[in-house]
Short mmCIF file of C-alpha atoms in Angstrom, two decimals:
data_model
loop_
_atom_site.label_atom_id
_atom_site.label_comp_id
_atom_site.label_asym_id
_atom_site.label_seq_id
_atom_site.Cartn_x
_atom_site.Cartn_y
_atom_site.Cartn_z
CA MET A 1 -13.31 16.96 18.05
CA LYS A 2 -16.65 16.39 20.01
CA VAL A 3 -16.07 15.87 23.19
CA ILE A 4 -16.98 11.86 24.13
CA THR A 5 -20.18 12.52 26.94
CA MET A 6 -21.80 9.39 26.41
CA THR A 7 -20.44 6.05 26.88
CA ARG A 8 -22.37 3.25 23.88
CA CYS A 9 -24.35 0.40 24.92
CA ASP A 10 -21.51 -1.78 25.32
CA GLY A 11 -18.97 0.11 27.13
CA ARG A 12 -17.14 1.15 24.16
CA LYS A 13 -15.46 4.52 23.51
CA ASN A 14 -16.57 5.95 20.19
CA ASP A 15 -13.81 5.33 18.23
CA GLU A 16 -13.68 2.08 19.61
CA LEU A 17 -13.53 -1.61 17.68
CA ARG A 18 -15.16 -4.52 18.75
CA THR A 19 -13.01 -7.27 20.06
CA VAL A 20 -12.33 -8.91 16.66
CA LYS A 21 -10.64 -12.45 15.69
CA MET A 22 -9.26 -13.97 12.75
CA GLU A 23 -8.07 -17.39 11.98
CA VAL A 24 -7.11 -17.78 8.31
CA GLY A 25 -7.14 -21.51 6.47
CA VAL A 26 -10.05 -23.10 8.86
CA LEU A 27 -11.61 -25.17 5.96
CA ASN A 28 -9.91 -28.20 4.28
CA ARG A 29 -12.06 -28.46 1.06
CA ALA A 30 -11.53 -24.86 0.14
CA ASP A 31 -8.94 -23.71 -1.83
CA GLY A 32 -8.45 -20.96 0.73
CA SER A 33 -10.49 -19.74 3.44
CA ALA A 34 -10.85 -17.56 6.72
CA TYR A 35 -13.03 -17.24 9.91
CA VAL A 36 -13.71 -14.10 11.39
CA GLU A 37 -15.33 -13.39 14.97
CA TRP A 38 -16.39 -9.58 15.53
CA GLY A 39 -17.90 -9.07 18.47
CA ASN A 40 -20.79 -11.20 18.18
CA ASN A 41 -20.56 -11.94 14.48
CA LYS A 42 -19.24 -15.43 13.64
CA VAL A 43 -18.57 -15.35 9.74
CA TYR A 44 -16.44 -18.01 7.52
CA ALA A 45 -15.23 -17.50 4.02
CA ALA A 46 -13.79 -19.84 1.14
CA VAL A 47 -12.11 -19.25 -1.72
CA TYR A 48 -12.52 -21.98 -4.67
CA GLY A 49 -10.45 -21.03 -8.57
CA PRO A 50 -9.16 -19.91 -10.65
CA LYS A 51 -10.94 -22.53 -11.58
CA GLU A 52 -13.38 -23.25 -15.06
CA VAL A 53 -16.17 -20.96 -15.73
CA ILE A 54 -20.11 -22.03 -15.52
CA PRO A 55 -22.11 -21.42 -16.82
CA ARG A 56 -19.81 -20.32 -19.68
CA PHE A 57 -20.87 -17.54 -21.19
CA LEU A 58 -19.70 -15.62 -18.48
CA ALA A 59 -16.21 -15.69 -19.22
CA ARG A 60 -14.04 -13.01 -20.06
CA ASN A 61 -11.14 -13.25 -22.61
CA ASP A 62 -9.18 -10.51 -20.46
CA LYS A 63 -9.85 -11.34 -17.15
CA ALA A 64 -11.17 -13.55 -14.14
CA TYR A 65 -14.80 -13.90 -13.73
CA LEU A 66 -15.66 -12.69 -9.96
CA ARG A 67 -18.30 -14.42 -8.35
CA CYS A 68 -19.20 -13.55 -5.01
CA LYS A 69 -21.83 -15.12 -2.93
CA TYR A 70 -23.59 -13.85 0.43
CA SER A 71 -25.36 -16.21 2.87
CA MET A 72 -27.04 -16.33 6.46
CA ALA A 73 -27.22 -19.71 8.17
CA PRO A 74 -31.20 -19.75 9.35
CA PHE A 75 -30.14 -19.74 13.09
CA SER A 76 -27.35 -16.79 12.54
CA VAL A 77 -30.45 -14.02 13.29
CA GLU A 78 -33.12 -14.15 16.19
CA ASP A 79 -35.89 -14.96 14.06
CA ARG A 80 -35.43 -18.21 11.51
CA LYS A 81 -34.02 -16.64 8.34
CA ARG A 82 -35.93 -18.62 5.57
CA PRO A 83 -32.53 -20.39 3.95
CA GLY A 84 -31.21 -19.53 0.08
CA PRO A 85 -30.52 -15.86 -0.93
CA ASP A 86 -32.89 -12.77 -0.46
CA ARG A 87 -32.56 -9.53 -2.44
CA ARG A 88 -30.39 -8.31 0.54
CA SER A 89 -28.02 -11.50 0.00
CA VAL A 90 -28.11 -11.21 -3.45
CA GLU A 91 -26.93 -7.30 -3.28
CA ILE A 92 -24.44 -8.12 -0.72
CA GLY A 93 -22.86 -10.48 -2.75
CA LYS A 94 -22.57 -7.87 -5.84
CA VAL A 95 -21.26 -5.29 -3.38
CA MET A 96 -18.67 -7.53 -1.65
CA ALA A 97 -17.64 -8.54 -5.54
CA GLY A 98 -17.25 -4.83 -6.03
CA ALA A 99 -15.13 -4.04 -3.03
CA LEU A 100 -12.47 -7.25 -3.84
CA ALA A 101 -12.19 -6.90 -7.46
CA PRO A 102 -9.95 -3.71 -7.42
CA ALA A 103 -7.77 -5.70 -5.13
CA ILE A 104 -7.20 -8.78 -7.16
CA ILE A 105 -5.34 -9.30 -10.31
CA LEU A 106 -7.75 -10.63 -12.17
CA GLU A 107 -6.02 -9.89 -15.64
CA ASP A 108 -3.27 -12.49 -14.56
CA TYR A 109 -6.57 -15.63 -14.76
CA PRO A 110 -8.60 -15.09 -18.36
CA ASN A 111 -11.17 -17.54 -18.99
CA SER A 112 -11.36 -18.57 -15.34
CA MET A 113 -13.29 -17.50 -12.30
CA ILE A 114 -12.77 -17.08 -8.91
CA GLU A 115 -15.57 -17.68 -6.07
CA VAL A 116 -15.97 -16.31 -3.19
CA LEU A 117 -18.04 -17.38 -0.54
CA VAL A 118 -19.35 -15.73 2.41
CA ASP A 119 -21.64 -17.67 5.08
CA VAL A 120 -22.57 -16.18 8.42
CA MET A 121 -23.15 -18.41 11.20
CA GLN A 122 -24.03 -15.54 13.17
CA ALA A 123 -25.25 -12.28 12.86
CA ASP A 124 -24.81 -8.59 14.88
CA ALA A 125 -24.51 -5.70 12.69
CA GLY A 126 -21.76 -5.68 10.80
CA THR A 127 -21.78 -8.90 8.97
CA ARG A 128 -20.85 -7.31 5.67
CA CYS A 129 -17.61 -5.73 6.90
CA ALA A 130 -16.61 -9.14 8.57
CA GLY A 131 -17.66 -11.31 5.14
CA ILE A 132 -15.15 -8.91 3.24
CA THR A 133 -12.19 -9.00 6.05
CA ALA A 134 -12.54 -12.94 5.68
CA ALA A 135 -12.98 -13.14 2.08
CA THR A 136 -9.28 -11.43 1.60
CA LEU A 137 -7.61 -13.65 4.30
CA ALA A 138 -9.18 -16.59 2.02
CA LEU A 139 -7.86 -14.77 -1.26
CA VAL A 140 -4.50 -14.66 0.39
CA ASP A 141 -4.87 -17.71 2.02
CA ALA A 142 -6.01 -19.56 -1.70
CA GLY A 143 -2.93 -17.52 -3.11
CA ILE A 144 -4.61 -15.43 -5.63
CA PRO A 145 -2.34 -12.48 -6.44
CA MET A 146 -3.32 -9.40 -5.05
CA ARG A 147 -2.69 -5.96 -5.36
CA GLY A 148 -3.00 -5.39 -1.55
CA LEU A 149 -5.31 -6.33 1.34
CA VAL A 150 -8.82 -5.20 1.47
CA SER A 151 -10.55 -4.25 4.99
CA ALA A 152 -13.81 -3.31 5.89
CA CYS A 153 -15.45 -1.41 9.23
CA ALA A 154 -18.38 0.65 9.34
CA SER A 155 -19.19 3.70 11.27
CA GLY A 156 -22.48 5.27 11.78
CA LYS A 157 -24.42 7.85 13.78
CA VAL A 158 -26.08 7.14 17.34
CA ASP A 159 -27.37 9.54 19.41
CA ASP A 160 -26.18 12.13 16.90
CA GLN A 161 -22.76 11.23 17.48
CA ILE A 162 -20.18 9.65 14.95
CA VAL A 163 -19.04 5.98 16.13
CA LEU A 164 -17.09 3.34 14.86
CA ASP A 165 -18.31 -0.39 14.60
CA LEU A 166 -21.63 -0.53 15.17
CA CYS A 167 -23.32 -3.33 17.21
CA LYS A 168 -26.94 -4.67 16.62
CA GLU A 169 -28.44 -2.20 19.38
CA GLU A 170 -26.67 1.00 17.69
CA ASP A 171 -27.77 -0.40 14.12
CA ASN A 172 -31.40 -0.83 15.28
CA SER A 173 -31.82 2.40 17.36
CA GLY A 174 -28.88 4.61 15.28
CA GLN A 175 -29.61 7.51 13.22
CA ALA A 176 -26.91 6.37 10.22
CA ASP A 177 -25.14 3.12 8.91
CA VAL A 178 -21.83 3.53 6.55
CA PRO A 179 -19.76 0.40 5.77
CA LEU A 180 -17.04 0.78 4.00
CA ALA A 181 -14.08 -1.15 2.38
CA ILE A 182 -10.45 0.13 1.75
CA LEU A 183 -7.63 -0.85 -0.16
CA SER A 184 -5.10 -0.46 2.83
CA ARG A 185 -2.13 0.40 1.38
CA THR A 186 -3.76 3.35 -0.90
CA GLU A 187 -6.99 4.14 0.91
CA ASP A 188 -9.12 4.08 -2.07
CA ILE A 189 -12.80 3.30 -1.25
CA THR A 190 -13.89 0.11 -2.77
CA LEU A 191 -17.35 -0.53 -0.78
CA LEU A 192 -19.46 2.66 0.70
CA GLN A 193 -22.94 2.38 1.67
CA MET A 194 -24.70 4.27 3.82
CA ASP A 195 -28.27 4.60 4.85
CA GLY A 196 -29.69 6.94 7.23
CA ILE A 197 -29.54 10.85 8.05
CA MET A 198 -26.09 12.87 7.92
CA THR A 199 -25.06 16.23 7.13
CA GLU A 200 -22.31 16.40 4.42
CA GLU A 201 -19.89 17.35 7.62
CA GLU A 202 -21.23 14.22 9.47
CA VAL A 203 -20.46 12.08 6.10
CA ASP A 204 -16.68 13.40 6.32
CA GLU A 205 -16.64 12.64 9.86
CA ALA A 206 -17.89 9.42 9.55
CA LEU A 207 -16.12 8.15 6.45
CA SER A 208 -12.83 9.32 8.19
CA LEU A 209 -13.65 7.23 11.41
CA ALA A 210 -14.09 4.35 9.11
CA ILE A 211 -10.93 4.33 7.49
CA LYS A 212 -9.55 4.83 10.69
CA GLY A 213 -11.12 1.72 11.68
CA CYS A 214 -10.16 -0.15 8.16
CA LYS A 215 -6.72 0.27 9.33
CA SER A 216 -6.92 -1.24 12.52
CA ILE A 217 -8.34 -4.21 10.95
CA TYR A 218 -5.57 -4.09 8.47
CA GLN A 219 -2.92 -4.73 11.55
CA MET A 220 -5.14 -8.09 12.29
CA GLN A 221 -5.33 -9.37 9.34
CA MET A 222 -1.75 -8.82 8.44
CA ASP A 223 -1.22 -10.45 12.07
CA ALA A 224 -3.64 -13.29 11.23
CA LEU A 225 -1.71 -13.95 7.75
CA LYS A 226 1.80 -14.02 9.43
CA SER A 227 0.57 -16.26 12.39
CA LYS A 228 -0.49 -18.46 9.70
CA TYR A 229 2.44 -18.50 7.21
CA GLY A 230 5.08 -17.00 9.29
CA ASP A 231 6.97 -13.01 8.65
CA MET B 1 -22.66 -10.15 -16.39
CA VAL B 2 -21.03 -9.04 -20.00
CA ILE B 3 -22.10 -10.43 -22.81
CA GLU B 4 -20.22 -10.20 -26.11
CA MET B 5 -22.59 -7.69 -27.50
CA ASP B 6 -22.34 -5.11 -24.81
CA ALA B 7 -18.46 -4.93 -25.62
CA ILE B 8 -17.05 -1.47 -26.45
CA ALA B 9 -14.47 -0.76 -29.28
CA ASN B 10 -11.26 0.18 -26.81
CA ILE B 11 -10.97 3.22 -29.58
CA LYS B 12 -14.16 4.30 -27.91
CA ARG B 13 -13.05 3.49 -24.53
CA GLU B 14 -9.89 5.55 -25.24
CA TYR B 15 -11.60 8.42 -27.10
CA ILE B 16 -14.57 8.97 -23.77
CA ASN B 17 -11.49 8.88 -21.28
CA ASN B 18 -9.75 11.16 -22.93
CA LEU B 19 -12.50 13.56 -23.21
CA ALA B 20 -13.42 12.77 -19.72
CA ILE B 21 -9.73 13.99 -18.66
CA GLU B 22 -10.36 17.08 -21.04
CA GLY B 23 -13.87 17.61 -18.95
CA LYS B 24 -16.01 16.97 -22.13
CA ARG B 25 -18.35 14.39 -22.89
CA LEU B 26 -19.92 12.35 -26.01
CA ASP B 27 -22.92 14.24 -26.05
CA GLU B 28 -20.78 17.75 -25.21
CA ARG B 29 -22.41 17.82 -21.85
CA ALA B 30 -20.64 19.46 -19.14
CA PRO B 31 -19.28 17.22 -16.41
CA ASP B 32 -21.78 18.36 -13.85
CA GLU B 33 -24.73 18.00 -16.65
CA TYR B 34 -27.97 15.64 -16.46
CA ARG B 35 -29.19 15.14 -20.22
CA GLU B 36 -32.73 16.56 -20.67
CA LEU B 37 -35.47 15.23 -17.79
CA LYS B 38 -38.87 14.82 -18.99
CA ILE B 39 -41.69 13.62 -16.27
CA ILE B 40 -45.12 13.00 -16.44
CA PRO B 41 -46.80 12.03 -13.14
CA ASN B 42 -50.20 9.99 -13.19
CA TYR B 43 -49.04 8.37 -16.72
CA ILE B 44 -50.86 5.36 -15.68
CA LYS B 45 -54.81 5.97 -14.86
CA LYS B 46 -54.68 2.27 -13.16
CA ALA B 47 -52.31 3.09 -10.88
CA GLU B 48 -52.83 5.23 -7.64
CA GLY B 49 -49.83 7.49 -8.33
CA SER B 50 -47.76 6.72 -11.58
CA ALA B 51 -44.56 8.58 -13.47
CA TYR B 52 -43.42 8.50 -17.01
CA VAL B 53 -39.63 9.43 -17.13
CA GLU B 54 -37.46 10.25 -19.35
CA LEU B 55 -33.90 10.85 -18.84
CA GLY B 56 -32.32 11.26 -22.14
CA ALA B 57 -32.37 8.01 -24.02
CA THR B 58 -33.72 6.39 -20.93
CA LYS B 59 -37.58 5.29 -20.71
CA VAL B 60 -38.84 4.51 -17.62
CA ILE B 61 -42.01 3.80 -15.96
CA VAL B 62 -43.26 3.77 -12.09
CA GLY B 63 -46.41 3.09 -10.65
CA VAL B 64 -48.03 2.80 -7.16
CA LYS B 65 -50.12 0.41 -6.21
CA TYR B 66 -51.68 -0.45 -2.62
CA ASP B 67 -53.06 -3.25 -0.78
CA VAL B 68 -54.48 -3.62 2.97
CA GLY B 69 -53.14 -6.27 5.37
CA THR B 70 -51.89 -7.06 8.47
CA PRO B 71 -48.40 -5.44 9.60
CA PHE B 72 -45.23 -7.15 10.93
CA PRO B 73 -45.30 -8.34 14.13
CA ASP B 74 -42.21 -6.10 15.18
CA ILE B 75 -43.86 -2.70 13.68
CA PRO B 76 -48.08 -3.17 14.46
CA ASN B 77 -48.55 0.95 13.97
CA GLU B 78 -46.72 1.05 10.68
CA GLY B 79 -47.86 0.82 7.11
CA VAL B 80 -45.31 -0.86 4.69
CA MET B 81 -43.03 0.14 1.51
CA THR B 82 -42.23 -2.42 -0.95
CA THR B 83 -40.01 -1.70 -4.18
CA SER B 84 -39.18 -4.05 -7.13
CA ALA B 85 -37.84 -3.42 -10.42
CA GLU B 86 -37.66 -5.28 -13.58
CA LEU B 87 -35.33 -5.51 -16.39
CA PRO B 88 -37.36 -6.91 -18.78
CA PRO B 89 -35.60 -7.95 -22.59
CA LEU B 90 -37.96 -4.89 -24.36
CA ALA B 91 -35.33 -2.67 -22.78
CA SER B 92 -31.84 -3.84 -23.89
CA PRO B 93 -30.13 -7.28 -25.86
CA GLU B 94 -28.34 -7.34 -22.29
CA PHE B 95 -31.54 -8.09 -20.32
CA GLU B 96 -33.02 -11.78 -19.97
CA SER B 97 -36.35 -12.74 -18.86
CA GLY B 98 -36.88 -14.44 -15.58
CA PRO B 99 -36.68 -13.60 -11.89
CA PRO B 100 -34.52 -10.23 -11.01
CA GLY B 101 -30.74 -10.55 -11.33
CA GLU B 102 -28.10 -9.17 -9.32
CA ASP B 103 -28.68 -5.52 -11.13
CA ALA B 104 -32.21 -5.36 -11.10
CA ILE B 105 -32.46 -6.21 -7.59
CA GLU B 106 -29.83 -3.21 -6.68
CA LEU B 107 -31.28 -1.24 -8.85
CA ALA B 108 -34.54 -1.62 -6.57
CA ARG B 109 -32.97 -1.57 -3.32
CA VAL B 110 -31.08 1.79 -4.00
CA VAL B 111 -34.24 3.54 -5.06
CA ASP B 112 -35.92 2.20 -1.83
CA ARG B 113 -33.43 3.16 0.63
CA GLY B 114 -32.96 6.34 -0.53
CA ILE B 115 -36.90 7.22 -0.12
CA ARG B 116 -37.30 4.96 2.93
CA GLU B 117 -33.93 5.94 4.84
CA SER B 118 -34.90 9.80 4.38
CA LYS B 119 -37.87 8.96 6.71
CA ALA B 120 -39.89 10.73 3.00
CA LEU B 121 -42.75 8.40 3.75
CA ASP B 122 -44.51 8.51 7.26
CA THR B 123 -45.71 4.84 7.63
CA GLY B 124 -47.02 5.80 10.97
CA LYS B 125 -50.13 7.24 8.77
CA LEU B 126 -50.48 4.28 6.62
CA CYS B 127 -51.85 2.37 9.85
CA ILE B 128 -55.42 2.29 9.14
CA VAL B 129 -56.75 -0.27 12.34
CA PRO B 130 -53.62 -0.42 14.77
CA GLY B 131 -52.39 -3.94 14.91
CA GLU B 132 -54.10 -5.20 12.32
CA LEU B 133 -54.48 -3.59 9.52
CA VAL B 134 -52.10 -1.54 7.43
CA ARG B 135 -51.68 -0.02 3.85
CA ILE B 136 -48.70 -1.55 1.91
CA VAL B 137 -47.18 0.44 -0.71
CA PHE B 138 -46.10 -1.15 -4.13
CA VAL B 139 -43.55 0.76 -6.03
CA ASP B 140 -42.75 -1.03 -9.32
CA ILE B 141 -40.31 -0.23 -11.90
CA GLN B 142 -40.44 -1.02 -15.30
CA VAL B 143 -37.25 0.05 -17.42
CA LEU B 144 -38.58 0.28 -21.44
CA ASP B 145 -35.46 1.78 -22.70
CA ASP B 146 -31.66 1.70 -21.00
CA GLY B 147 -29.91 4.40 -21.94
CA GLY B 148 -27.66 4.86 -18.99
CA ASN B 149 -27.81 5.66 -15.32
CA LEU B 150 -31.51 3.34 -14.45
CA LEU B 151 -30.72 4.66 -10.97
CA ASP B 152 -31.48 8.43 -11.36
CA ALA B 153 -34.45 8.16 -13.84
CA CYS B 154 -36.17 5.10 -11.50
CA GLY B 155 -35.32 7.35 -8.11
CA ILE B 156 -36.91 10.03 -10.27
CA GLY B 157 -39.86 8.16 -11.15
CA ALA B 158 -40.51 6.58 -7.64
CA ILE B 159 -40.01 9.81 -5.69
CA THR B 160 -42.51 11.44 -8.55
CA ALA B 161 -44.99 8.23 -8.40
CA LEU B 162 -45.35 8.43 -4.80
CA LYS B 163 -46.00 12.30 -4.31
CA CYS B 164 -48.74 12.25 -6.92
CA ALA B 165 -50.77 8.71 -5.69
CA LYS B 166 -53.77 8.97 -4.13
CA MET B 167 -55.42 6.32 -2.30
CA PRO B 168 -58.85 6.04 -0.96
CA ILE B 169 -59.11 7.11 3.23
CA TYR B 170 -60.51 4.20 5.47
CA ASN B 171 -62.76 4.59 8.29
CA ALA B 172 -62.00 3.27 11.56
CA GLU B 173 -63.64 -0.32 11.00
CA GLY B 174 -61.11 -1.15 8.11
CA ASN B 175 -63.45 -0.29 5.19
CA PRO B 176 -62.59 2.65 2.11
CA THR B 177 -64.67 5.16 1.72
CA ASP B 178 -65.26 7.44 -1.13
CA GLU B 179 -62.57 10.16 -0.03
CA ILE B 180 -59.25 9.81 -1.65
CA GLU B 181 -55.88 11.07 0.33
CA SER B 182 -52.31 12.06 -0.69
CA LEU B 183 -50.14 9.34 0.78
CA PRO B 184 -48.39 11.07 3.89
CA LEU B 185 -44.95 12.22 2.51
CA ARG B 186 -42.69 14.78 4.30
CA LYS B 187 -39.65 15.24 1.87
CA VAL B 188 -38.85 14.44 -1.95
CA PRO B 189 -35.37 12.94 -1.64
CA VAL B 190 -33.48 12.49 -4.93
CA THR B 191 -30.70 10.27 -5.89
CA CYS B 192 -27.71 11.22 -8.18
CA THR B 193 -25.69 9.00 -9.98
CA ILE B 194 -22.02 10.46 -10.68
CA ALA B 195 -19.87 7.81 -12.68
CA LYS B 196 -15.82 8.15 -12.74
CA ILE B 197 -13.83 8.02 -15.58
CA GLY B 198 -10.31 8.87 -16.66
CA GLY B 199 -10.23 10.09 -12.74
CA LYS B 200 -13.15 12.56 -13.23
CA LEU B 201 -16.67 12.64 -12.04
CA LEU B 202 -19.57 12.90 -14.52
CA VAL B 203 -23.02 13.05 -12.99
CA ASP B 204 -25.79 10.89 -15.02
CA PRO B 205 -23.51 8.71 -16.83
CA GLN B 206 -24.88 7.64 -20.73
CA LYS B 207 -24.74 3.87 -21.97
CA ASP B 208 -21.44 4.31 -23.65
CA GLU B 209 -20.42 6.10 -20.16
CA GLU B 210 -21.52 3.27 -18.04
CA LYS B 211 -19.85 0.66 -20.19
CA ILE B 212 -16.17 2.11 -19.58
CA MET B 213 -16.68 4.27 -16.35
CA ALA B 214 -14.19 3.01 -13.64
CA SER B 215 -16.55 3.36 -11.01
CA ARG B 216 -20.22 4.33 -9.95
CA ILE B 217 -21.71 6.45 -6.64
CA THR B 218 -25.09 7.38 -6.04
CA VAL B 219 -26.03 9.43 -3.45
CA SER B 220 -29.36 10.35 -2.60
CA THR B 221 -29.83 13.80 -0.99
CA ASP B 222 -33.29 15.46 0.79
CA GLU B 223 -34.29 18.96 0.70
CA ASP B 224 -32.70 19.80 3.87
CA GLY B 225 -28.91 18.84 2.67
CA ASN B 226 -28.89 15.88 4.32
CA VAL B 227 -27.20 12.43 2.63
CA VAL B 228 -29.99 9.83 3.10
CA ALA B 229 -28.21 7.07 1.35
CA MET B 230 -25.00 6.39 -0.71
CA GLN B 231 -24.01 3.32 -2.65
CA LYS B 232 -20.92 2.71 -4.38
CA GLY B 233 -21.52 0.38 -7.44
CA ILE B 234 -19.57 -1.54 -9.50
CA ASP B 235 -15.81 -2.56 -9.15
CA GLY B 236 -13.53 0.26 -8.61
CA SER B 237 -12.72 2.70 -6.18
CA PHE B 238 -12.91 6.27 -4.82
CA LYS B 239 -10.83 8.54 -2.65
CA LEU B 240 -12.19 9.68 0.24
CA GLU B 241 -11.71 13.74 -1.38
CA GLU B 242 -13.62 12.22 -4.58
CA VAL B 243 -16.89 10.64 -2.39
CA MET B 244 -16.90 14.09 -0.66
CA GLU B 245 -17.04 15.89 -4.03
CA ALA B 246 -19.75 13.77 -5.24
CA VAL B 247 -21.76 14.11 -1.98
CA ARG B 248 -21.11 18.02 -2.72
CA LEU B 249 -22.58 17.73 -6.85
CA ALA B 250 -25.44 15.14 -5.43
CA LYS B 251 -26.46 17.97 -2.95
CA ILE B 252 -26.76 20.51 -5.84
CA LYS B 253 -28.01 18.55 -8.49
CA GLY B 254 -30.68 16.77 -6.48
CA GLN B 255 -31.77 19.85 -5.63
CA GLU B 256 -32.16 20.87 -9.24
CA ASN B 257 -33.98 17.87 -10.47
CA ARG B 258 -36.49 18.25 -7.18
CA GLU B 259 -37.52 21.13 -8.51
CA LYS B 260 -38.03 19.89 -11.63
CA ILE B 261 -40.41 17.09 -10.02
CA LEU B 262 -42.58 19.46 -8.03
CA LYS B 263 -43.01 21.24 -11.27
CA ALA B 264 -44.50 18.59 -13.61
CA ILE B 265 -46.38 17.23 -10.56
CA GLU B 266 -47.52 21.42 -10.06
CA GLU B 267 -48.07 21.31 -13.98
CA ALA B 268 -50.16 18.17 -13.79
CA GLU B 269 -52.89 18.75 -11.53
#
């Protein structure tokens, strides 16, 4: 293990998460919903379905079609974000679907659609991880049958050190960012992205640290579900 | 998006899976073997840089064009690179015309990230008049024939096109001169895409393998052996050890393909 010599810009230890709060069932109209406050990120997730597939040609006769949409409010970032989907949002929606699909028993609902909507109200690095974490809670809240919970957390490289859960300043100045999601029960990696420059050893270290972070997030997800539904 | 035409018989699915478990593949390649790679640099004369790439049955063309414009306010002394990809109906019965969908956007962004994050392009050197005028480099990807693993074919095409691009030198007043120069490229990052089928890792999946793969991971590496970008694609999952195995494969295969890229450029010049 490396000796921790530097403190991070917000005073956290290298393996310390930001403060995370989770609440299940925060929206009335959605079939399931959740709110996650992760450091300065504020993220809502809603789930609708299983429901009719629109457009029809997307219907699958062996499993449900999972649609994920990620969007950011215009006021969620420093410079106003133009409303509507941009390329980044489309890509995040796609990788979120890939992260959640392995956890959902889609085979139970052929010819139907499950829609997951993640809306970021305030962004401060790590919104896709907060979004996946919230979406999982919303799926459970909607009563969708699941193989387990998906928990997400990023790690990265800042000042040549591998650290957990980068905040905005670290993300901007950092050398690499590794958002990760796992099926907590089996530690199967369902979301993995990385950008920056890292050696093979650093990738290994970053993935292990992020998995550790995901496990802490899993505990918080379980606590949030218990406080809504009891043990 | 899955259209009925794209369906693959269960019997074939099982066959490919069973082959993978035995360490074999449909086209008799080894699990860590790429299909034949053919690169023609400077294929499009109207572009400042370009490449025609064939990876097995997959055919793509990447063109590099440039423009000059004002820099982003937060990086006033840096030029800009943007990457876009088209999956036109000509290239597959599964593609439709219209604005880029999820797959085209992911393709462009993963190719872009592999180059951008490696810091291969020295964007500071694309600055012409600080704060006023910079070069904007467009990397445009056109897929001609989707035989599988578009990501690597396009990644190889993009870095080849950038590497062989030549543009006029601008003077301090912001006007083009008659002299031309290469783009300020510091590295040759290469993507390597790996499919997981039957619990095994197979590099460079061809179309039938893509249709049945459980999951997919793309790892971009540079010549120093660094990992510069990663992306897990589609559904499915990987174990930590499988990711690390993919990283090791990507370093070896990336180096092999990098040598092919450099050789093709050298022969063309």
